[in-house]
């Protein structure tokens, strides 16, 4: 690929895009004739094209200040993603990607959210679901349980995760820059630019955003060279120039006409449909088949070609509009699914655009799955979905029948659900219910109930009092005696965390399938312990004896009290409500830290939670164990010290001014790395801060000790080295071009993994870089090391295995369908274990490099792993913890 010039930032973007598109000539090219024809077709629509930048700037709200409006616009453009999910978004919410993001930011503003760095840093998965309205999970049928479904990750889950991480990381970056809001940060940058009367430059503005704020970072490697797109930052620059440029000199960018066209999937689709972008070979086959393009040369060349194509059309138009305006206009056409969309596209010189190519966002990739409405939805846990297809009367009738036979046929489709319900409604009354479906009440019975004041409203929610089954051959018991799930008399009533009562056998089956919600209310259970309802059980038994009714067998308990049962310990431990950020093993105990602000202590043998440590006031992010003590770091800026024998808090260490993200112990000292950019050192015996190590200009993400030194990796792209004994800086290791997220150490070497898709190897004695390991096509998220190998997990969904002596890649492990987030070595170095966004845990044989087994059980991304005592422990985004035997 030809070398790039050293002109201004925007000029380099244009030249780089043309160079990449040209270098990829075997698979794509630009047609100058088609570019001329498209320019001619748009000659009569110049005003529409030039106004495209303003399409989403007209908001029905007032702002109290320029900073507030700039914050709003910056957040909107930072969140301008998801066009690859446009079809799925429309299927679930009837809003496309653009509308979804616009409604989300409007909702944030209207709700009164501060929209400042603290709010962004603590942005949670629940907020993503609330503001963006994303259905992140779908219901899938449970084998051997007719009509019952489990919640599984849906196609929008990667998008939701990317949004949450983007918000949190950008909030942390703002804090590191000393800024309170996005608008405040931008105004400060522009004030610096215009000092002394200089005109502001869009290129400098875009470069600053891309290099400082993770939410605007947008780059990739092509043939070993970093290609920057700056798509969202350029869109924001254009919007600010259009909105304020004529009234506020701070936004009157002198080089606004040099902004690039859009490089997203919609622009690629539009230019291809116009014939400007001609794709051939395997790339054309992939696009035509709707195949997701993994991060790599094809995907990056397509994005560059979109920029170069917009340049060609704008040049052919003779200055009637600029490339950035054309890009915004083409994207609007490509994403338009209205009734006149095809006419608009043809009028603009485009063939009807059927779909956008699946180009992965740098932080997440497209997942294809079933429609979130699913089939055979759970009637008691997903009533809102069920009621879209059948009436409330039919739903109640069917609910009684679905659970009357555990061996019935598999889950019904929606059409089958409707048909069965209609058949039940039209069937004549009968005293003998069907083996699978209990007949619905007759019209006479329903009329009688209405006269008695029992309402049968189609839009009324099913409440805790179930409709009593038609039991003409048996006396009717009080409604509270029936299990809301099975509609049968409860032999062993137990209460769940919400206070609702179910028959033990039914609710245990529900929980064993991985469900964490109350069947009646749909509310998430804080814990899954079951409490016997002795009073109700005694009342049911007394009633049954009086009326000669036989109850079902009592499982695990009797009237006399609990009975010990030989039960295999569960492999999935439930208790946390939010993401599990860290797990540590101490003897026979497992400790887990979560975003729900708690630390749970588990007995590994029994798989039971012994205690919940609840003194943190914000998410707990990090754990470390030393000398019988547990240290926990939190978003509440504190470190708490716990005695592991008594499980009580000893001390709270304060001093950090932001989240404590990393903890490490070395030489009798505790080191804590924080988003405030410092590393604090605490004397373990006195539990006092003895030094504050400063030098990083960004959040500290990771720590590792080696050879009497402490290494700290930061979002500022550096690794700093500190002498453990003297508590003095030794070196600042540079070379990475993006955030450093992972550090591991062998006896003599330290390895750093970065968002720049590389791993650097540092000599722990000389502190020199021995080699830069390349091969990954996206950021390196996690590292692990054994005596023989270094392992790296990446957003490109692969794990690379490197020989620690030769520093060469000896194998690439493929199998995960999403980003690899966690790695650990188990089985005395014979086995590698990996956790992924695809919700699975995989075990790999390091003698053959083959996958030994894939473990399912989590319903969301696997975030952390730890190995000890013949077990591997996994913590996930859904709050669950997996326990897996190393030897299958």
Coordinates of N, CA, C and O in Angstrom, one line a residue, residues 393 396-397 400 425 438-457 465-472 476-477 479 482:
X393 N -58.5 -14.5 28.4 CA -59.3 -15.7 28.8 C -58.6 -17.0 28.3 O -58.5 -18.0 28.9
X396 N -55.4 -17.8 30.3 CA -55.7 -18.5 31.6 C -56.0 -19.9 31.4 O -55.6 -20.8 32.1
X397 N -56.9 -20.2 30.4 CA -57.3 -21.5 30.1 C -56.1 -22.4 29.7 O -55.9 -23.5 30.2
X400 N -53.6 -23.5 32.5 CA -53.9 -24.6 33.4 C -53.6 -25.9 32.7 O -53.2 -26.9 33.3
X425 N -61.7 -23.0 23.9 CA -62.8 -22.1 24.1 C -64.1 -22.6 23.5 O -65.2 -22.4 23.9
X438 N -56.8 -28.9 30.3 CA -58.0 -28.8 31.1 C -59.0 -27.9 30.4 O -58.7 -26.8 29.9
X439 N -60.3 -28.4 30.2 CA -61.2 -27.6 29.5 C -61.5 -26.2 30.2 O -61.4 -26.1 31.4
X440 N -61.8 -25.2 29.3 CA -62.0 -23.9 29.8 C -63.4 -23.9 30.5 O -64.3 -24.7 30.2
X441 N -63.7 -22.9 31.4 CA -65.1 -22.8 31.9 C -66.1 -22.5 30.8 O -65.8 -21.9 29.8
X442 N -67.3 -23.1 31.0 CA -68.3 -22.9 30.0 C -68.8 -21.4 30.1 O -68.5 -20.7 31.0
X443 N -69.6 -21.1 29.0 CA -70.1 -19.7 29.0 C -71.0 -19.5 30.2 O -71.0 -18.4 30.7
X444 N -71.8 -20.5 30.6 CA -72.7 -20.3 31.8 C -71.8 -20.0 33.0 O -72.1 -19.1 33.8
X445 N -70.8 -20.8 33.2 CA -69.9 -20.6 34.3 C -69.3 -19.2 34.3 O -69.2 -18.5 35.3
X446 N -68.8 -18.8 33.1 CA -68.2 -17.5 33.0 C -69.2 -16.4 33.3 O -68.9 -15.4 34.0
X447 N -70.4 -16.5 32.8 CA -71.5 -15.5 33.1 C -71.7 -15.5 34.6 O -71.9 -14.4 35.2
X448 N -71.8 -16.7 35.3 CA -72.0 -16.7 36.7 C -70.9 -16.0 37.4 O -71.2 -15.2 38.4
X449 N -69.7 -16.2 37.0 CA -68.6 -15.6 37.7 C -68.6 -14.1 37.5 O -68.3 -13.3 38.4
X450 N -69.0 -13.6 36.3 CA -69.1 -12.2 36.1 C -70.2 -11.6 37.0 O -70.0 -10.5 37.5
X451 N -71.3 -12.3 37.2 CA -72.3 -11.8 38.1 C -71.8 -11.7 39.5 O -72.3 -10.9 40.3
X452 N -70.9 -12.5 39.8 CA -70.3 -12.5 41.2 C -69.2 -11.5 41.3 O -68.6 -11.4 42.4
X453 N -68.9 -10.8 40.3 CA -67.9 -9.7 40.4 C -66.5 -10.1 40.0 O -65.6 -9.4 40.2
X454 N -66.4 -11.3 39.4 CA -65.0 -11.8 39.0 C -64.8 -11.2 37.6 O -65.5 -11.5 36.6
X455 N -63.8 -10.4 37.4 CA -63.6 -9.7 36.1 C -62.7 -10.5 35.2 O -61.8 -11.1 35.6
X456 N -63.1 -10.6 33.9 CA -62.4 -11.3 32.9 C -61.9 -10.3 31.9 O -62.4 -10.3 30.7
X457 N -61.0 -9.3 32.2 CA -60.6 -8.3 31.3 C -59.4 -8.7 30.5 O -58.4 -9.2 31.1
X465 N -53.7 -14.6 42.7 CA -54.8 -15.5 42.9 C -55.1 -16.2 41.6 O -55.7 -15.6 40.7
X466 N -54.7 -17.5 41.4 CA -55.0 -18.1 40.1 C -56.5 -18.5 40.0 O -57.2 -18.7 40.9
X467 N -56.9 -18.5 38.7 CA -58.2 -19.0 38.4 C -58.3 -20.4 38.8 O -57.5 -21.3 38.4
X468 N -59.4 -20.8 39.5 CA -59.5 -22.2 40.0 C -59.8 -23.1 38.9 O -60.7 -22.9 38.1
X469 N -59.2 -24.3 38.8 CA -59.4 -25.2 37.8 C -60.9 -25.8 37.9 O -61.5 -25.8 39.0
X470 N -61.4 -26.3 36.8 CA -62.7 -26.9 36.8 C -62.6 -28.3 37.3 O -62.1 -29.2 36.6
X471 N -63.0 -28.5 38.5 CA -62.9 -29.8 39.2 C -64.2 -30.3 39.7 O -64.5 -30.3 40.9
X472 N -65.1 -30.7 38.7 CA -66.4 -31.1 39.1 C -66.5 -32.3 40.0 O -67.4 -32.5 40.7
X476 N -63.8 -27.9 45.8 CA -62.9 -26.8 45.5 C -62.2 -26.3 46.8 O -62.9 -26.1 47.8
X477 N -60.9 -26.2 46.7 CA -60.1 -25.8 47.8 C -59.9 -24.2 47.7 O -60.1 -23.7 46.6
X479 N -58.3 -20.8 46.8 CA -57.4 -20.6 45.7 C -56.0 -20.5 46.1 O -55.1 -20.8 45.4
X482 N -53.6 -23.6 45.7 CA -53.1 -24.1 44.4 C -51.8 -23.4 44.0 O -51.6 -22.2 44.3

